[in-house]
Amino acid sequence: MASTRIRRGRTRAATRHREPGRDPHAPRPPIVGLREATVVYKGGHVALDRVSLSIDRGEFVFLVGPTGCGKSSFIKLLIRDLEPSSGEVRIAGRDINAMPDDRTPYLRRRIGTVFQDFKLLPNRTVYDNVAYALQVTGGSRTDIRRKVPDILRLVGLATKIHNYPDQLSGGEQQRVSVARAFVNHPPLLLADEPTGNLDPVTSIGIMQLLYRINRTGTTVIVVSHDREMVDKMRRRVVELYEGRVIRDQAAGLYAEDESTTEFGMRVRAEMGVGDEGHTNGEAEHPHEVD
């Protein structure tokens, strides 16, 4: 049932955020569009060098490259934590650097962000950590009581609702981070090294969860150093080197209708880790997106 609620919620959200005067039948712009975007830090270090890139709605994209290649700068551009020295950054067709500064919080409400170090509030329960994301965006108590249990079921943490972060495993803490990022059902979700500190089996479970979220229609961009995981996922790969895009590889061969369960089983088998059971904390609900 969880995915049904997600799909309906996203439909309502799409209606709410439709641009005034826009032809509803016109092609929708890419969710992410960079044109000749350049970032030069003080001292002259070029973090991004004339990057032009388009990411369509509903894509699952890996951003890879060595340390210092510009991956973090790319993510910071999208959430307007950094402005380009030149060029253009568009989210859903809008030039975000032309927006007034007081609109930045509204932009970030529509972009979920998952961090490698989780960034959970240690003195708050799992429920309260996720609820906090709704509270800071003005969510009502009714919304919070409805949405938080739903999203915790989706990420397999329904039985951990009253636990504190230090009572959870690393994989469970990352699931809380994912739940917090997705509870507002943003059209774009950014995951910065979400499996960097996790073992292979747990990492596959997190990727399986991100894949499930992607199948609801949310665009997912994952920054990763895990070459084997990236190879086995068979999704679009954008590689940066010294601030430039040196590879933009389309998705490999995979079944477009591959279910979340099939995806997890395939990746585990190809990586030779774990068993063929679920790694997402609970069996998938029959009415979820498969």
Short mmCIF file of C-alpha atoms in Angstrom, two decimals:
data_model
loop_
_atom_site.label_atom_id
_atom_site.label_comp_id
_atom_site.label_asym_id
_atom_site.label_seq_id
_atom_site.Cartn_x
_atom_site.Cartn_y
_atom_site.Cartn_z
CA MET A 1 0.00 0.00 0.00
CA ALA A 2 2.93 2.32 0.65
CA SER A 3 3.77 2.85 -3.00
CA THR A 4 0.15 3.62 -3.85
CA ARG A 5 0.27 6.47 -1.39
CA ILE A 6 3.57 7.62 -2.84
CA ARG A 7 2.27 7.69 -6.40
CA ARG A 8 -0.88 9.59 -5.41
CA GLY A 9 1.15 12.01 -3.33
CA ARG A 10 3.50 12.67 -6.24
CA THR A 11 0.56 13.30 -8.57
CA ARG A 12 -0.82 15.88 -6.19
CA ALA A 13 2.64 17.42 -5.80
CA ALA A 14 3.07 17.67 -9.55
CA THR A 15 -0.22 19.54 -9.77
CA ARG A 16 0.74 21.91 -6.98
CA HIS A 17 4.10 22.78 -8.51
CA ARG A 18 2.98 23.17 -12.13
CA GLU A 19 4.31 26.45 -13.45
CA PRO A 20 1.61 29.12 -13.96
CA GLY A 21 0.68 29.56 -17.61
CA ARG A 22 2.65 26.51 -18.69
CA ASP A 23 1.10 24.33 -21.38
CA PRO A 24 0.34 21.03 -19.56
CA HIS A 25 0.89 19.16 -22.83
CA ALA A 26 4.30 20.67 -23.56
CA PRO A 27 7.38 18.47 -22.93
CA ARG A 28 8.64 18.88 -19.38
CA PRO A 29 12.20 20.18 -19.04
CA PRO A 30 14.91 17.93 -17.57
CA ILE A 31 14.98 17.78 -13.79
CA VAL A 32 18.69 18.78 -13.90
CA GLY A 33 20.34 20.88 -16.59
CA LEU A 34 23.85 22.32 -16.49
CA ARG A 35 25.17 24.47 -19.32
CA GLU A 36 28.86 25.36 -19.38
CA ALA A 37 28.82 25.38 -15.55
CA THR A 38 32.20 26.34 -14.10
CA VAL A 39 33.25 26.55 -10.47
CA VAL A 40 36.50 28.28 -9.51
CA TYR A 41 37.36 28.47 -5.82
CA LYS A 42 39.38 31.25 -4.21
CA GLY A 43 42.99 30.65 -5.02
CA GLY A 44 42.19 29.63 -8.56
CA HIS A 45 41.35 25.93 -8.13
CA VAL A 46 38.94 24.87 -10.88
CA ALA A 47 36.46 22.39 -9.38
CA LEU A 48 34.16 22.17 -12.42
CA ASP A 49 35.20 23.17 -15.92
CA ARG A 50 32.43 24.04 -18.41
CA VAL A 51 30.20 21.10 -17.48
CA SER A 52 27.12 20.64 -19.65
CA LEU A 53 24.79 17.85 -18.58
CA SER A 54 21.10 16.99 -18.72
CA ILE A 55 19.33 14.49 -16.47
CA ASP A 56 15.74 13.59 -17.26
CA ARG A 57 12.95 13.01 -14.77
CA GLY A 58 12.90 9.47 -13.44
CA GLU A 59 16.52 8.65 -14.28
CA PHE A 60 18.91 6.80 -11.96
CA VAL A 61 22.41 8.22 -12.45
CA PHE A 62 25.76 7.45 -10.86
CA LEU A 63 28.30 10.28 -10.55
CA VAL A 64 31.80 8.81 -10.28
CA GLY A 65 35.42 9.90 -10.37
CA PRO A 66 38.51 10.19 -8.15
CA THR A 67 38.71 12.35 -5.05
CA GLY A 68 38.88 16.02 -5.98
CA CYS A 69 37.32 15.57 -9.42
CA GLY A 70 34.35 17.86 -8.69
CA LYS A 71 31.63 15.48 -7.49
CA SER A 72 30.94 17.37 -4.26
CA SER A 73 30.92 20.69 -6.11
CA PHE A 74 28.37 19.26 -8.53
CA ILE A 75 26.05 18.28 -5.66
CA LYS A 76 26.50 21.66 -3.98
CA LEU A 77 25.51 23.41 -7.21
CA LEU A 78 22.21 21.54 -7.31
CA ILE A 79 21.18 22.53 -3.78
CA ARG A 80 22.50 26.07 -4.28
CA ASP A 81 25.12 25.64 -1.59
CA LEU A 82 27.52 26.89 -4.24
CA GLU A 83 27.04 29.21 -7.19
CA PRO A 84 28.78 28.73 -10.54
CA SER A 85 31.53 31.18 -11.46
CA SER A 86 29.99 31.08 -14.93
CA GLY A 87 27.39 29.06 -16.78
CA GLU A 88 23.91 27.98 -15.80
CA VAL A 89 22.31 25.50 -13.41
CA ARG A 90 18.65 24.63 -13.91
CA ILE A 91 16.36 22.51 -11.76
CA ALA A 92 13.11 21.52 -13.46
CA GLY A 93 13.76 24.20 -16.08
CA ARG A 94 14.41 27.06 -13.66
CA ASP A 95 17.72 28.88 -13.43
CA ILE A 96 18.24 28.47 -9.69
CA ASN A 97 20.97 31.08 -9.49
CA ALA A 98 18.60 33.70 -10.84
CA MET A 99 16.18 33.00 -7.97
CA PRO A 100 15.99 35.38 -4.99
CA ASP A 101 17.95 34.09 -2.00
CA ASP A 102 14.77 33.72 0.05
CA ARG A 103 13.55 31.04 -2.41
CA THR A 104 16.50 28.74 -1.68
CA PRO A 105 14.75 26.94 1.22
CA TYR A 106 11.82 26.15 -1.10
CA LEU A 107 14.21 24.73 -3.68
CA ARG A 108 15.81 22.47 -1.06
CA ARG A 109 12.42 21.19 0.05
CA ARG A 110 12.09 19.61 -3.38
CA ILE A 111 15.52 17.99 -3.27
CA GLY A 112 16.16 15.14 -0.84
CA THR A 113 19.79 14.67 0.25
CA VAL A 114 21.35 11.55 1.77
CA PHE A 115 24.80 11.88 3.31
CA GLN A 116 27.51 9.29 3.92
CA ASP A 117 27.77 10.27 7.60
CA PHE A 118 23.95 10.14 8.04
CA LYS A 119 23.71 13.51 9.89
CA LEU A 120 21.07 12.18 12.28
CA LEU A 121 20.09 14.03 15.45
CA PRO A 122 21.53 11.79 18.23
CA ASN A 123 19.07 12.86 20.92
CA ARG A 124 15.96 12.19 18.83
CA THR A 125 14.24 8.91 18.02
CA VAL A 126 13.96 7.45 14.55
CA TYR A 127 10.42 8.84 14.34
CA ASP A 128 11.51 12.31 15.45
CA ASN A 129 14.49 12.39 13.07
CA VAL A 130 12.19 11.79 10.12
CA ALA A 131 9.43 14.05 11.48
CA TYR A 132 11.96 16.88 11.77
CA ALA A 133 12.23 17.06 7.97
CA LEU A 134 8.49 17.73 7.81
CA GLN A 135 8.48 20.15 10.73
CA VAL A 136 11.10 22.47 9.22
CA THR A 137 9.11 22.66 5.97
CA GLY A 138 5.87 23.56 7.78
CA GLY A 139 4.23 20.14 7.80
CA SER A 140 1.13 19.84 9.96
CA ARG A 141 0.83 17.39 12.84
CA THR A 142 -1.69 15.43 10.79
CA ASP A 143 0.76 15.16 7.88
CA ILE A 144 3.55 14.09 10.19
CA ARG A 145 1.46 11.39 11.90
CA ARG A 146 0.43 10.04 8.50
CA LYS A 147 3.67 10.28 6.54
CA VAL A 148 6.32 9.23 9.05
CA PRO A 149 4.99 5.70 9.78
CA ASP A 150 4.42 5.18 6.04
CA ILE A 151 7.98 6.07 5.07
CA LEU A 152 9.46 4.01 7.92
CA ARG A 153 7.54 0.98 6.68
CA LEU A 154 8.88 1.62 3.19
CA VAL A 155 12.51 1.60 4.39
CA GLY A 156 11.98 -1.41 6.64
CA LEU A 157 12.21 0.34 10.01
CA ALA A 158 8.63 0.08 11.29
CA THR A 159 9.84 -1.80 14.39
CA LYS A 160 12.59 0.74 15.16
CA ILE A 161 10.37 3.79 15.40
CA HIS A 162 11.23 4.54 19.06
CA ASN A 163 14.94 3.71 18.85
CA TYR A 164 17.71 6.30 19.00
CA PRO A 165 20.48 6.45 16.36
CA ASP A 166 23.10 4.86 18.65
CA GLN A 167 20.81 1.84 19.01
CA LEU A 168 20.87 1.19 15.25
CA SER A 169 23.35 -0.48 12.93
CA GLY A 170 25.10 1.59 10.27
CA GLY A 171 22.73 0.29 7.61
CA GLU A 172 19.70 1.15 9.73
CA GLN A 173 21.01 4.66 10.37
CA GLN A 174 21.44 5.15 6.63
CA ARG A 175 17.86 3.97 6.11
CA VAL A 176 16.69 6.67 8.53
CA SER A 177 18.68 9.17 6.47
CA VAL A 178 16.99 7.93 3.29
CA ALA A 179 13.56 8.08 4.95
CA ARG A 180 14.18 11.66 6.08
CA ALA A 181 15.29 12.67 2.57
CA PHE A 182 12.28 11.04 0.89
CA VAL A 183 9.48 11.77 3.36
CA ASN A 184 8.48 14.90 1.40
CA HIS A 185 8.47 12.83 -1.82
CA PRO A 186 10.86 15.16 -3.65
CA PRO A 187 11.18 14.87 -7.44
CA LEU A 188 14.98 14.74 -7.03
CA LEU A 189 17.02 12.75 -4.51
CA LEU A 190 20.81 13.15 -4.13
CA ALA A 191 22.82 10.47 -2.33
CA ASP A 192 26.44 11.35 -1.54
CA GLU A 193 28.40 8.11 -0.98
CA PRO A 194 25.41 6.44 0.74
CA THR A 195 27.21 3.09 1.06
CA GLY A 196 30.72 4.38 1.79
CA ASN A 197 30.88 3.06 5.37
CA LEU A 198 28.76 -0.07 4.93
CA ASP A 199 29.53 -3.73 4.27
CA PRO A 200 28.68 -5.19 0.82
CA VAL A 201 25.42 -6.90 1.83
CA THR A 202 24.12 -3.79 3.61
CA SER A 203 25.26 -1.64 0.68
CA ILE A 204 23.16 -3.70 -1.71
CA GLY A 205 20.17 -3.24 0.58
CA ILE A 206 20.59 0.54 0.50
CA MET A 207 20.90 0.50 -3.30
CA GLN A 208 17.82 -1.71 -3.48
CA LEU A 209 15.97 0.90 -1.43
CA LEU A 210 17.14 3.75 -3.67
CA TYR A 211 16.10 1.69 -6.69
CA ARG A 212 12.63 1.25 -5.20
CA ILE A 213 12.36 5.01 -4.63
CA ASN A 214 13.47 5.63 -8.21
CA ARG A 215 10.69 3.35 -9.44
CA THR A 216 8.12 5.66 -7.85
CA GLY A 217 9.24 8.36 -10.30
CA THR A 218 11.86 10.23 -8.26
CA THR A 219 15.11 11.03 -10.07
CA VAL A 220 18.06 9.60 -8.12
CA ILE A 221 21.67 10.78 -8.42
CA VAL A 222 24.21 8.72 -6.48
CA VAL A 223 27.81 9.80 -5.89
CA SER A 224 29.88 6.65 -5.47
CA HIS A 225 33.43 5.28 -5.37
CA ASP A 226 32.16 1.69 -5.37
CA ARG A 227 33.17 0.63 -8.87
CA GLU A 228 31.81 -2.90 -8.54
CA MET A 229 28.42 -1.71 -7.31
CA VAL A 230 28.20 0.85 -10.12
CA ASP A 231 29.04 -1.80 -12.71
CA LYS A 232 26.46 -4.24 -11.40
CA MET A 233 23.67 -1.67 -11.09
CA ARG A 234 23.65 -1.14 -14.88
CA ARG A 235 22.45 2.44 -14.80
CA ARG A 236 23.67 5.64 -16.42
CA VAL A 237 27.19 6.63 -15.33
CA VAL A 238 28.64 10.14 -15.51
CA GLU A 239 32.37 10.28 -14.78
CA LEU A 240 34.24 13.43 -13.78
CA TYR A 241 37.97 13.95 -13.98
CA GLU A 242 39.67 17.22 -13.05
CA GLY A 243 36.32 18.99 -13.21
CA ARG A 244 35.29 17.77 -16.65
CA VAL A 245 32.84 15.13 -17.82
CA ILE A 246 34.98 12.47 -19.48
CA ARG A 247 32.30 9.76 -19.72
CA ASP A 248 28.54 9.76 -19.95
CA GLN A 249 27.55 6.15 -20.42
CA ALA A 250 23.96 5.09 -20.94
CA ALA A 251 22.44 2.31 -18.86
CA GLY A 252 23.72 -1.17 -19.57
CA LEU A 253 21.57 -4.09 -20.57
CA TYR A 254 18.90 -4.81 -17.98
CA ALA A 255 15.20 -5.55 -17.90
CA GLU A 256 13.19 -2.32 -17.82
CA ASP A 257 10.54 -4.10 -15.75
CA GLU A 258 13.05 -5.58 -13.29
CA SER A 259 11.32 -5.64 -9.90
CA THR A 260 12.93 -4.40 -6.71
CA THR A 261 13.27 -7.98 -5.50
CA GLU A 262 14.71 -9.18 -8.81
CA PHE A 263 17.11 -6.25 -8.82
CA GLY A 264 18.40 -7.08 -5.33
CA MET A 265 18.76 -10.78 -6.11
CA ARG A 266 20.62 -10.06 -9.36
CA VAL A 267 23.08 -7.61 -7.83
CA ARG A 268 23.78 -9.90 -4.85
CA ALA A 269 24.35 -12.84 -7.16
CA GLU A 270 26.64 -10.88 -9.50
CA MET A 271 28.66 -9.49 -6.60
CA GLY A 272 28.73 -12.88 -4.88
CA VAL A 273 27.57 -11.62 -1.50
CA GLY A 274 24.75 -12.44 0.90
CA ASP A 275 21.89 -14.79 0.27
CA GLU A 276 18.86 -14.38 -1.91
CA GLY A 277 16.64 -13.09 0.85
CA HIS A 278 15.63 -9.51 1.38
CA THR A 279 18.21 -7.01 2.61
CA ASN A 280 15.79 -4.13 2.98
CA GLY A 281 14.72 -4.96 6.53
CA GLU A 282 11.41 -6.57 5.69
CA ALA A 283 9.68 -8.41 2.88
CA GLU A 284 8.27 -6.22 0.19
CA HIS A 285 4.62 -5.37 0.48
CA PRO A 286 2.58 -6.94 -2.34
CA HIS A 287 1.17 -3.55 -3.33
CA GLU A 288 4.48 -1.72 -3.46
CA VAL A 289 6.20 -0.91 -6.71
CA ASP A 290 7.83 -4.16 -7.77
#
